[in-house]
mmCIF file of C-alpha atoms in Angstrom:
data_model
loop_
_atom_site.group_PDB
_atom_site.id
_atom_site.type_symbol
_atom_site.label_atom_id
_atom_site.label_comp_id
_atom_site.label_asym_id
_atom_site.label_seq_id
_atom_site.Cartn_x
_atom_site.Cartn_y
_atom_site.Cartn_z
ATOM 1 C CA MET A 1 -46.199 -41.389 19.490
ATOM 2 C CA LEU A 2 -48.610 -41.272 16.537
ATOM 3 C CA TRP A 3 -50.231 -38.032 17.722
ATOM 4 C CA THR A 4 -46.829 -36.443 18.183
ATOM 5 C CA LEU A 5 -45.848 -37.361 14.633
ATOM 6 C CA LEU A 6 -49.120 -35.978 13.233
ATOM 7 C CA ALA A 7 -48.663 -32.734 15.157
ATOM 8 C CA LEU A 8 -45.135 -32.399 13.806
ATOM 9 C CA VAL A 9 -46.363 -32.919 10.236
ATOM 10 C CA PHE A 10 -49.088 -30.303 10.806
ATOM 11 C CA VAL A 11 -46.575 -27.741 12.075
ATOM 12 C CA VAL A 12 -44.243 -28.389 9.136
ATOM 13 C CA ALA A 13 -47.145 -27.937 6.694
ATOM 14 C CA ILE A 14 -48.070 -24.583 8.254
ATOM 15 C CA LEU A 15 -44.459 -23.382 8.144
ATOM 16 C CA PHE A 16 -44.216 -24.439 4.499
ATOM 17 C CA GLN A 17 -47.319 -22.421 3.577
ATOM 18 C CA LEU A 18 -45.999 -19.358 5.424
ATOM 19 C CA LEU A 19 -42.671 -19.685 3.639
ATOM 20 C CA ARG A 20 -44.456 -19.867 0.277
ATOM 21 C CA LYS A 21 -46.253 -16.596 1.007
ATOM 22 C CA VAL A 22 -42.975 -14.896 1.845
ATOM 23 C CA VAL A 23 -41.222 -16.140 -1.286
ATOM 24 C CA GLN A 24 -44.205 -15.838 -3.654
ATOM 25 C CA PRO A 25 -43.698 -12.173 -4.695
ATOM 26 C CA LYS A 26 -40.191 -12.916 -5.911
ATOM 27 C CA ILE A 27 -41.401 -15.938 -7.880
ATOM 28 C CA VAL A 28 -44.165 -13.927 -9.544
ATOM 29 C CA GLU A 29 -41.733 -11.181 -10.503
ATOM 30 C CA TYR A 30 -39.323 -13.630 -12.100
ATOM 31 C CA ASP A 31 -42.187 -15.418 -13.819
ATOM 32 C CA PHE A 32 -43.315 -12.114 -15.325
ATOM 33 C CA LEU A 33 -39.822 -11.532 -16.671
ATOM 34 C CA ASP A 34 -39.970 -14.871 -18.463
ATOM 35 C CA SER A 35 -42.289 -13.389 -21.077
ATOM 36 C CA ASN A 36 -41.598 -9.676 -20.838
ATOM 37 C CA VAL A 37 -40.365 -7.915 -23.953
ATOM 38 C CA SER A 38 -39.240 -4.476 -22.842
ATOM 39 C CA SER A 39 -39.338 -1.323 -24.921
ATOM 40 C CA SER A 40 -35.638 -1.854 -25.605
ATOM 41 C CA GLY A 41 -36.471 -5.050 -27.509
ATOM 42 C CA HIS A 42 -34.970 -7.484 -24.989
ATOM 43 C CA HIS A 43 -36.694 -10.730 -24.048
ATOM 44 C CA PHE A 44 -35.406 -11.854 -20.658
ATOM 45 C CA VAL A 45 -35.830 -15.358 -19.302
ATOM 46 C CA THR A 46 -34.675 -16.684 -15.960
ATOM 47 C CA ILE A 47 -31.707 -19.018 -16.140
ATOM 48 C CA ALA A 48 -29.665 -21.173 -13.801
ATOM 49 C CA THR A 49 -26.201 -22.067 -15.015
ATOM 50 C CA ASP A 50 -23.401 -24.124 -13.545
ATOM 51 C CA VAL A 51 -20.963 -22.800 -16.142
ATOM 52 C CA HIS A 52 -18.194 -20.826 -14.484
ATOM 53 C CA GLY A 53 -17.020 -17.557 -15.945
ATOM 54 C CA GLN A 54 -20.455 -15.994 -16.573
ATOM 55 C CA TYR A 55 -20.792 -12.381 -15.458
ATOM 56 C CA CYS A 56 -23.513 -9.758 -15.236
ATOM 57 C CA SER A 57 -23.361 -7.499 -18.298
ATOM 58 C CA LEU A 58 -23.842 -4.448 -16.070
ATOM 59 C CA CYS A 59 -22.220 -4.913 -12.655
ATOM 60 C CA GLU A 60 -19.791 -7.735 -13.664
ATOM 61 C CA ASN A 61 -20.690 -9.900 -10.671
ATOM 62 C CA GLY A 62 -20.457 -13.638 -11.218
ATOM 63 C CA VAL A 63 -23.798 -15.184 -12.231
ATOM 64 C CA GLN A 64 -25.171 -18.604 -11.345
ATOM 65 C CA THR A 65 -28.857 -17.675 -11.432
ATOM 66 C CA GLY A 66 -30.133 -14.616 -13.224
ATOM 67 C CA MET A 67 -31.860 -13.411 -16.377
ATOM 68 C CA GLN A 68 -30.652 -13.503 -19.963
ATOM 69 C CA CYS A 69 -31.988 -11.987 -23.168
ATOM 70 C CA GLU A 70 -32.824 -14.858 -25.517
ATOM 71 C CA TYR A 71 -32.269 -12.601 -28.519
ATOM 72 C CA CYS A 72 -28.889 -10.930 -27.996
ATOM 73 C CA GLY A 73 -27.473 -12.808 -24.993
ATOM 74 C CA VAL A 74 -26.944 -10.022 -22.437
ATOM 75 C CA LEU A 75 -26.913 -11.428 -18.910
ATOM 76 C CA VAL A 76 -27.946 -9.807 -15.603
ATOM 77 C CA ASP A 77 -28.018 -11.085 -12.044
ATOM 78 C CA THR A 78 -30.745 -8.906 -10.485
ATOM 79 C CA VAL A 79 -33.954 -7.157 -11.502
ATOM 80 C CA LEU A 80 -32.303 -3.819 -10.747
ATOM 81 C CA CYS A 81 -29.478 -4.546 -13.197
ATOM 82 C CA LEU A 82 -32.047 -5.668 -15.765
ATOM 83 C CA ARG A 83 -33.949 -2.386 -15.578
ATOM 84 C CA LEU A 84 -30.791 -0.287 -15.688
ATOM 85 C CA LEU A 85 -29.369 -2.224 -18.639
ATOM 86 C CA ALA A 86 -32.656 -2.113 -20.585
ATOM 87 C CA GLY A 87 -32.651 1.658 -20.157
ATOM 88 C CA THR A 88 -29.157 2.084 -21.582
ATOM 89 C CA MET A 89 -28.732 -0.733 -24.112
ATOM 90 C CA SER A 90 -31.233 -1.851 -26.746
ATOM 91 C CA CYS A 91 -31.449 -5.355 -28.214
ATOM 92 C CA LYS A 92 -30.379 -6.494 -31.673
ATOM 93 C CA THR A 93 -34.037 -6.309 -32.730
ATOM 94 C CA ILE A 94 -33.728 -2.498 -32.723
ATOM 95 C CA PRO A 95 -31.784 -1.422 -35.852
ATOM 96 C CA HIS A 96 -28.558 0.531 -35.368
ATOM 97 C CA LEU A 97 -27.576 2.358 -38.558
ATOM 98 C CA THR A 98 -24.689 4.453 -39.828
ATOM 99 C CA ASP A 99 -25.200 6.011 -43.283
ATOM 100 C CA ASN A 100 -28.081 3.552 -43.853
ATOM 101 C CA ASP A 101 -25.805 0.594 -43.084
ATOM 102 C CA ILE A 102 -26.335 -1.810 -40.180
ATOM 103 C CA THR A 103 -23.699 -1.517 -37.474
ATOM 104 C CA HIS A 104 -22.366 -4.225 -35.180
ATOM 105 C CA HIS A 105 -24.339 -4.862 -32.007
ATOM 106 C CA TRP A 106 -21.559 -5.502 -29.517
ATOM 107 C CA ILE A 107 -22.099 -7.574 -26.367
ATOM 108 C CA ARG A 108 -19.242 -7.318 -23.896
ATOM 109 C CA GLY A 109 -17.938 -10.506 -22.278
ATOM 110 C CA ASN A 110 -19.407 -14.002 -21.791
ATOM 111 C CA LEU A 111 -17.965 -15.166 -25.109
ATOM 112 C CA PRO A 112 -18.449 -18.771 -26.273
ATOM 113 C CA SER A 113 -15.624 -21.125 -25.362
ATOM 114 C CA SER A 114 -12.688 -21.291 -27.785
ATOM 115 C CA SER A 115 -13.625 -17.947 -29.366
ATOM 116 C CA VAL A 116 -11.175 -16.570 -31.933
ATOM 117 C CA CYS A 117 -10.656 -12.901 -32.699
ATOM 118 C CA PHE A 118 -11.999 -11.979 -36.137
ATOM 119 C CA SER A 119 -9.184 -9.471 -36.599
ATOM 120 C CA CYS A 120 -6.000 -11.185 -35.404
ATOM 121 C CA ASP A 121 -7.052 -14.892 -35.307
ATOM 122 C CA GLU A 122 -5.892 -15.225 -31.712
ATOM 123 C CA MET A 123 -7.928 -16.719 -28.854
ATOM 124 C CA CYS A 124 -10.124 -14.177 -27.078
ATOM 125 C CA GLY A 125 -12.580 -13.989 -24.206
ATOM 126 C CA ASP A 126 -10.326 -15.609 -21.603
ATOM 127 C CA GLY A 127 -10.025 -13.982 -18.200
ATOM 128 C CA VAL A 128 -12.062 -12.858 -15.209
ATOM 129 C CA GLY A 129 -14.924 -10.435 -15.789
ATOM 130 C CA LEU A 130 -16.350 -9.056 -19.012
ATOM 131 C CA ILE A 131 -13.520 -9.681 -21.455
ATOM 132 C CA ASP A 132 -13.638 -8.793 -25.184
ATOM 133 C CA TYR A 133 -16.725 -8.542 -27.426
ATOM 134 C CA ARG A 134 -19.209 -10.511 -29.540
ATOM 135 C CA CYS A 135 -21.544 -9.118 -32.206
ATOM 136 C CA SER A 136 -25.043 -10.515 -31.669
ATOM 137 C CA LEU A 137 -25.880 -10.003 -35.363
ATOM 138 C CA CYS A 138 -22.987 -11.638 -37.215
ATOM 139 C CA GLN A 139 -21.613 -13.596 -34.192
ATOM 140 C CA ILE A 140 -17.975 -12.574 -34.709
ATOM 141 C CA THR A 141 -15.791 -12.198 -31.617
ATOM 142 C CA VAL A 142 -12.953 -9.695 -31.209
ATOM 143 C CA HIS A 143 -10.440 -8.456 -28.677
ATOM 144 C CA ALA A 144 -11.234 -5.125 -27.097
ATOM 145 C CA ASP A 145 -8.062 -3.722 -28.684
ATOM 146 C CA CYS A 146 -9.032 -5.091 -32.127
ATOM 147 C CA LYS A 147 -12.657 -3.948 -32.122
ATOM 148 C CA PHE A 148 -12.061 -0.624 -33.836
ATOM 149 C CA SER A 149 -9.891 -2.136 -36.567
ATOM 150 C CA ILE A 150 -12.781 -4.012 -38.223
ATOM 151 C CA GLY A 151 -15.097 -1.035 -38.706
ATOM 152 C CA GLU A 152 -18.668 -0.390 -37.618
ATOM 153 C CA ARG A 153 -20.625 -1.915 -40.501
ATOM 154 C CA CYS A 154 -22.049 -5.422 -40.023
ATOM 155 C CA ASN A 155 -22.853 -7.795 -42.909
ATOM 156 C CA LEU A 156 -24.754 -10.294 -40.668
ATOM 157 C CA GLY A 157 -22.150 -13.005 -41.212
ATOM 158 C CA ALA A 158 -21.676 -15.937 -43.568
ATOM 159 C CA ASN A 159 -25.326 -17.023 -43.315
ATOM 160 C CA ARG A 160 -26.794 -13.595 -44.047
ATOM 161 C CA ASP A 161 -28.891 -15.012 -46.896
ATOM 162 C CA PHE A 162 -31.142 -16.671 -44.276
ATOM 163 C CA ILE A 163 -31.359 -13.709 -41.861
ATOM 164 C CA ILE A 164 -33.766 -10.756 -41.955
ATOM 165 C CA PRO A 165 -31.839 -7.511 -41.278
ATOM 166 C CA PRO A 166 -33.402 -5.552 -38.389
ATOM 167 C CA ASP A 167 -33.869 -2.461 -40.584
ATOM 168 C CA CYS A 168 -35.971 -4.377 -43.153
ATOM 169 C CA ILE A 169 -38.981 -5.124 -40.957
ATOM 170 C CA ASN A 170 -41.591 -3.573 -38.718
ATOM 171 C CA TRP A 171 -43.014 -5.860 -36.070
ATOM 172 C CA HIS A 172 -45.436 -5.968 -33.175
ATOM 173 C CA LYS A 173 -45.913 -8.204 -30.156
ATOM 174 C CA GLY A 174 -48.644 -10.803 -30.536
ATOM 175 C CA GLY A 175 -50.046 -13.505 -28.298
ATOM 176 C CA TYR A 176 -50.978 -13.485 -24.644
ATOM 177 C CA ARG A 177 -49.367 -11.247 -22.031
ATOM 178 C CA ARG A 178 -47.102 -13.978 -20.724
ATOM 179 C CA LYS A 179 -46.659 -15.632 -24.129
ATOM 180 C CA ARG A 180 -45.449 -12.924 -26.459
ATOM 181 C CA GLN A 181 -44.309 -13.542 -30.011
ATOM 182 C CA LEU A 182 -42.853 -11.006 -32.437
ATOM 183 C CA ILE A 183 -44.963 -10.848 -35.619
ATOM 184 C CA ILE A 184 -44.067 -9.088 -38.875
ATOM 185 C CA ASP A 185 -46.169 -6.085 -39.896
ATOM 186 C CA ALA A 186 -44.129 -5.014 -42.930
ATOM 187 C CA ILE A 187 -41.001 -6.306 -44.647
ATOM 188 C CA SER A 188 -38.727 -5.125 -47.439
ATOM 189 C CA MET A 189 -35.894 -6.773 -49.339
ATOM 190 C CA PRO A 190 -32.300 -5.785 -48.491
ATOM 191 C CA LYS A 191 -30.785 -3.508 -51.121
ATOM 192 C CA LYS A 192 -27.158 -4.553 -50.637
ATOM 193 C CA GLU A 193 -25.482 -6.749 -53.258
ATOM 194 C CA SER A 194 -24.285 -9.076 -50.500
ATOM 195 C CA PHE A 195 -27.941 -10.160 -50.082
ATOM 196 C CA SER A 196 -28.434 -11.115 -53.747
ATOM 197 C CA SER A 197 -29.407 -14.704 -52.823
ATOM 198 C CA TRP A 198 -31.487 -13.643 -49.816
ATOM 199 C CA THR A 199 -34.113 -16.232 -48.843
ATOM 200 C CA PRO A 200 -35.173 -15.710 -45.218
ATOM 201 C CA LEU A 201 -35.545 -18.815 -43.096
ATOM 202 C CA PHE A 202 -38.514 -19.230 -40.763
ATOM 203 C CA VAL A 203 -38.186 -21.867 -38.058
ATOM 204 C CA ILE A 204 -41.483 -23.244 -36.743
ATOM 205 C CA VAL A 205 -41.021 -25.064 -33.449
ATOM 206 C CA ASN A 206 -43.182 -27.346 -31.362
ATOM 207 C CA PRO A 207 -41.613 -26.808 -27.906
ATOM 208 C CA LYS A 208 -43.142 -30.042 -26.587
ATOM 209 C CA SER A 209 -41.416 -32.236 -29.163
ATOM 210 C CA GLY A 210 -38.518 -34.343 -27.966
ATOM 211 C CA GLY A 211 -38.928 -33.520 -24.301
ATOM 212 C CA ALA A 212 -37.009 -30.320 -23.570
ATOM 213 C CA GLU A 213 -35.360 -30.233 -27.001
ATOM 214 C CA GLY A 214 -38.042 -27.983 -28.483
ATOM 215 C CA ALA A 215 -37.366 -25.211 -25.968
ATOM 216 C CA ALA A 216 -33.620 -25.462 -26.639
ATOM 217 C CA VAL A 217 -34.263 -25.184 -30.396
ATOM 218 C CA LEU A 218 -36.263 -21.992 -29.860
ATOM 219 C CA LYS A 219 -33.436 -20.443 -27.869
ATOM 220 C CA THR A 220 -30.728 -21.436 -30.356
ATOM 221 C CA PHE A 221 -32.422 -20.078 -33.471
ATOM 222 C CA ARG A 222 -33.509 -16.857 -31.749
ATOM 223 C CA TYR A 223 -29.847 -16.367 -30.923
ATOM 224 C CA PHE A 224 -28.742 -16.561 -34.577
ATOM 225 C CA LEU A 225 -31.788 -15.333 -36.518
ATOM 226 C CA HIS A 226 -34.047 -12.348 -36.046
ATOM 227 C CA PRO A 227 -36.622 -13.382 -33.404
ATOM 228 C CA VAL A 228 -39.539 -12.817 -35.814
ATOM 229 C CA GLN A 229 -38.157 -15.743 -37.820
ATOM 230 C CA VAL A 230 -38.606 -18.218 -34.961
ATOM 231 C CA ILE A 231 -42.242 -19.211 -34.425
ATOM 232 C CA ASN A 232 -43.507 -21.006 -31.330
ATOM 233 C CA ILE A 233 -46.746 -22.728 -32.354
ATOM 234 C CA GLU A 234 -47.957 -22.621 -28.735
ATOM 235 C CA GLN A 235 -47.853 -18.814 -28.770
ATOM 236 C CA VAL A 236 -49.045 -17.840 -32.237
ATOM 237 C CA SER A 237 -50.631 -19.514 -35.241
ATOM 238 C CA VAL A 238 -48.566 -20.111 -38.358
ATOM 239 C CA GLY A 239 -51.115 -18.180 -40.402
ATOM 240 C CA SER A 240 -50.705 -15.081 -38.223
ATOM 241 C CA ALA A 241 -46.911 -15.275 -38.199
ATOM 242 C CA LEU A 242 -46.671 -15.650 -41.993
ATOM 243 C CA ARG A 243 -49.598 -13.457 -43.024
ATOM 244 C CA TRP A 244 -47.149 -10.922 -44.480
ATOM 245 C CA THR A 245 -46.390 -13.357 -47.332
ATOM 246 C CA ASP A 246 -49.782 -12.661 -48.930
ATOM 247 C CA THR A 247 -48.840 -9.010 -49.504
ATOM 248 C CA HIS A 248 -45.209 -9.674 -50.447
ATOM 249 C CA PRO A 249 -45.253 -12.438 -53.086
ATOM 250 C CA GLU A 250 -41.939 -11.162 -54.454
ATOM 251 C CA ILE A 251 -40.073 -12.481 -51.397
ATOM 252 C CA ASP A 252 -39.044 -16.141 -51.472
ATOM 253 C CA TYR A 253 -38.636 -17.812 -48.099
ATOM 254 C CA LEU A 254 -37.959 -21.194 -46.514
ATOM 255 C CA VAL A 255 -39.602 -22.971 -43.599
ATOM 256 C CA LEU A 256 -37.807 -25.322 -41.209
ATOM 257 C CA VAL A 257 -40.148 -27.362 -39.012
ATOM 258 C CA ALA A 258 -38.659 -28.536 -35.712
ATOM 259 C CA GLY A 259 -40.767 -31.381 -34.391
ATOM 260 C CA GLY A 260 -42.094 -34.842 -35.139
ATOM 261 C CA ASP A 261 -44.165 -36.179 -38.040
ATOM 262 C CA GLY A 262 -47.374 -34.900 -36.441
ATOM 263 C CA THR A 263 -45.981 -31.376 -36.208
ATOM 264 C CA VAL A 264 -44.841 -31.483 -39.840
ATOM 265 C CA SER A 265 -48.311 -32.567 -40.976
ATOM 266 C CA LEU A 266 -49.934 -29.824 -38.891
ATOM 267 C CA ILE A 267 -47.657 -27.139 -40.345
ATOM 268 C CA LEU A 268 -48.231 -28.330 -43.919
ATOM 269 C CA ASN A 269 -51.973 -27.988 -43.349
ATOM 270 C CA SER A 270 -51.475 -24.455 -42.013
ATOM 271 C CA LEU A 271 -49.298 -23.432 -44.963
ATOM 272 C CA GLU A 272 -51.968 -24.489 -47.461
ATOM 273 C CA VAL A 273 -54.044 -21.374 -46.751
ATOM 274 C CA LEU A 274 -51.187 -19.085 -47.824
ATOM 275 C CA ARG A 275 -51.046 -17.792 -51.371
ATOM 276 C CA LYS A 276 -47.348 -18.568 -51.635
ATOM 277 C CA ARG A 277 -46.325 -21.945 -50.260
ATOM 278 C CA PRO A 278 -42.653 -22.214 -49.298
ATOM 279 C CA PRO A 279 -40.296 -25.198 -49.457
ATOM 280 C CA VAL A 280 -40.339 -27.013 -46.113
ATOM 281 C CA ALA A 281 -37.364 -28.688 -44.430
ATOM 282 C CA VAL A 282 -37.439 -30.778 -41.259
ATOM 283 C CA LEU A 283 -35.391 -30.744 -38.070
ATOM 284 C CA PRO A 284 -36.615 -33.996 -36.473
ATOM 285 C CA LEU A 285 -37.148 -34.012 -32.711
ATOM 286 C CA GLY A 286 -38.107 -36.986 -30.594
ATOM 287 C CA THR A 287 -38.474 -40.503 -31.994
ATOM 288 C CA GLY A 288 -40.393 -42.203 -34.789
ATOM 289 C CA ASN A 289 -39.705 -39.549 -37.411
ATOM 290 C CA ASP A 290 -40.452 -41.693 -40.452
ATOM 291 C CA LEU A 291 -41.293 -38.792 -42.767
ATOM 292 C CA SER A 292 -38.082 -36.967 -41.901
ATOM 293 C CA ARG A 293 -36.080 -40.145 -42.453
ATOM 294 C CA VAL A 294 -37.633 -40.746 -45.883
ATOM 295 C CA LEU A 295 -36.975 -37.150 -46.951
ATOM 296 C CA GLY A 296 -33.321 -37.416 -45.941
ATOM 297 C CA TRP A 297 -33.319 -35.200 -42.825
ATOM 298 C CA GLY A 298 -32.503 -38.018 -40.420
ATOM 299 C CA SER A 299 -34.413 -39.901 -37.750
ATOM 300 C CA GLY A 300 -33.863 -37.509 -34.859
ATOM 301 C CA HIS A 301 -31.737 -34.780 -33.360
ATOM 302 C CA SER A 302 -30.132 -34.463 -29.950
ATOM 303 C CA GLY A 303 -27.518 -32.230 -28.402
ATOM 304 C CA GLU A 304 -26.528 -28.732 -29.426
ATOM 305 C CA ILE A 305 -27.582 -27.387 -32.811
ATOM 306 C CA ASP A 306 -24.861 -26.330 -35.233
ATOM 307 C CA PHE A 307 -26.500 -23.361 -36.947
ATOM 308 C CA GLY A 308 -23.852 -23.241 -39.665
ATOM 309 C CA GLN A 309 -24.357 -26.926 -40.464
ATOM 310 C CA VAL A 310 -28.132 -26.455 -40.649
ATOM 311 C CA CYS A 311 -27.645 -23.623 -43.150
ATOM 312 C CA SER A 312 -25.245 -25.745 -45.211
ATOM 313 C CA SER A 313 -27.756 -28.617 -45.310
ATOM 314 C CA LEU A 314 -30.473 -26.241 -46.504
ATOM 315 C CA ARG A 315 -28.264 -24.915 -49.307
ATOM 316 C CA GLU A 316 -27.375 -28.430 -50.457
ATOM 317 C CA SER A 317 -30.939 -29.747 -50.342
ATOM 318 C CA LYS A 318 -33.216 -30.081 -53.356
ATOM 319 C CA ILE A 319 -36.959 -29.565 -53.635
ATOM 320 C CA VAL A 320 -39.149 -32.639 -54.131
ATOM 321 C CA LYS A 321 -42.921 -32.962 -54.296
ATOM 322 C CA LEU A 322 -44.802 -34.620 -51.464
ATOM 323 C CA ASP A 323 -47.873 -36.765 -52.115
ATOM 324 C CA ARG A 324 -50.622 -35.465 -49.800
ATOM 325 C CA TRP A 325 -54.196 -36.691 -49.834
ATOM 326 C CA THR A 326 -57.525 -35.416 -48.558
ATOM 327 C CA VAL A 327 -59.550 -38.339 -47.242
ATOM 328 C CA GLU A 328 -63.282 -37.834 -46.769
ATOM 329 C CA ILE A 329 -65.201 -40.390 -44.738
ATOM 330 C CA THR A 330 -68.966 -40.466 -45.283
ATOM 331 C CA HIS A 331 -70.989 -42.475 -42.786
ATOM 332 C CA ARG A 332 -74.169 -44.379 -43.601
ATOM 333 C CA ARG A 333 -77.409 -43.378 -41.980
ATOM 334 C CA ARG A 334 -78.289 -45.588 -39.030
ATOM 335 C CA PHE A 335 -81.584 -45.459 -37.177
ATOM 336 C CA GLY A 336 -82.411 -42.260 -39.013
ATOM 337 C CA VAL A 337 -79.204 -40.506 -37.892
ATOM 338 C CA ARG A 338 -76.146 -39.856 -40.044
ATOM 339 C CA PRO A 339 -72.877 -39.116 -38.181
ATOM 340 C CA LYS A 340 -70.880 -36.118 -39.344
ATOM 341 C CA ASN A 341 -68.520 -36.664 -42.229
ATOM 342 C CA LYS A 342 -64.808 -36.657 -41.460
ATOM 343 C CA HIS A 343 -62.129 -34.845 -43.456
ATOM 344 C CA LEU A 344 -58.608 -36.154 -42.894
ATOM 345 C CA ARG A 345 -55.239 -35.336 -44.431
ATOM 346 C CA MET A 346 -52.798 -38.093 -45.312
ATOM 347 C CA ILE A 347 -49.172 -38.002 -46.422
ATOM 348 C CA ASN A 348 -48.135 -40.838 -48.717
ATOM 349 C CA TYR A 349 -44.366 -41.123 -48.370
ATOM 350 C CA ILE A 350 -43.851 -44.877 -48.177
ATOM 351 C CA SER A 351 -45.971 -47.731 -49.406
ATOM 352 C CA ILE A 352 -46.476 -51.483 -49.310
ATOM 353 C CA GLY A 353 -48.932 -53.683 -51.152
ATOM 354 C CA VAL A 354 -50.129 -53.751 -54.769
ATOM 355 C CA ASP A 355 -48.841 -50.313 -55.787
ATOM 356 C CA ALA A 356 -45.415 -51.129 -54.355
ATOM 357 C CA CYS A 357 -45.370 -54.413 -56.283
ATOM 358 C CA VAL A 358 -46.318 -52.615 -59.495
ATOM 359 C CA THR A 359 -43.550 -50.066 -58.962
ATOM 360 C CA TYR A 360 -41.028 -52.762 -58.118
ATOM 361 C CA GLY A 361 -42.064 -54.823 -61.143
ATOM 362 C CA THR A 362 -41.778 -51.797 -63.417
ATOM 363 C CA LEU A 363 -38.266 -51.182 -62.144
ATOM 364 C CA LEU A 364 -37.350 -54.789 -62.915
ATOM 365 C CA ILE A 365 -38.607 -54.405 -66.493
ATOM 366 C CA VAL A 366 -36.671 -51.176 -66.980
ATOM 367 C CA LEU A 367 -33.510 -52.730 -65.633
#
């Protein structure tokens, strides 16, 4: 009986290995698509969704597993559809201009739930197949019949002051072959009056923070911002992504760090080498975010990110100075050998002990 069981296990193991060899080419191809940025500007990642009512942006077949562009949201169900779509439709990262003005980048169908038409204020996107349109730049949704009534020009929406227009930058692909990140080569300020308070937002994300929350944060902000504004610290260094700031000191910008206290400290160290240091906000991920809590950004974040609420919080925030220390530890010589000195960085954002007593006592005297 034992030998029969062992033989059965051996046969199953062989069949499993043969099955892996048969399926492996398809897995490799999909894995390559996870990091491929095509010449059309798209960045497709494999997805599996249990949400009904999702359709291929080319053939209109229903999609449960397929590939989606993280930047503009187009969805395809096969590699063939991906290649055909990439050859006929560019991403929002490629500027579309009319008389030097940015035009809407329309994505047909797969609208967010409870979408409202920008033109007539009626519900839109309901039905089977690719129904109605969404602009991947300003995020407005419209009926197919109302699309031509709102004009071609796009103002990038209510939060345009945080978004880099696609015609204001030149970029290249940095990082490893399977870990590509868009990096700014050159940038210019928008000339339109509607961008008078323009302060581009750069979101620096640690994808490992908070379990899978970091990856979801990357996807969300790439959806609303220009992809060059969303930096994955596992793919590119902060110094490389923000090197353009040394040659463009006239441009003010903000940084939002998505991660825990350790990530915030790491990013602050990286920003020190830049000539122009930006204000830094925090989107806390995971647990134990004491620094974020003290600065008023909360103790943690979970669930979907409300991009509009994040922008409102940034506008309402105020800049405060942070007490950061450089601690140098010098070791004594022992047995003729001196260990290497250590250089540490410390953030002093809460205190106990003598200095706290002095502060508390001073407050009592003032009161």
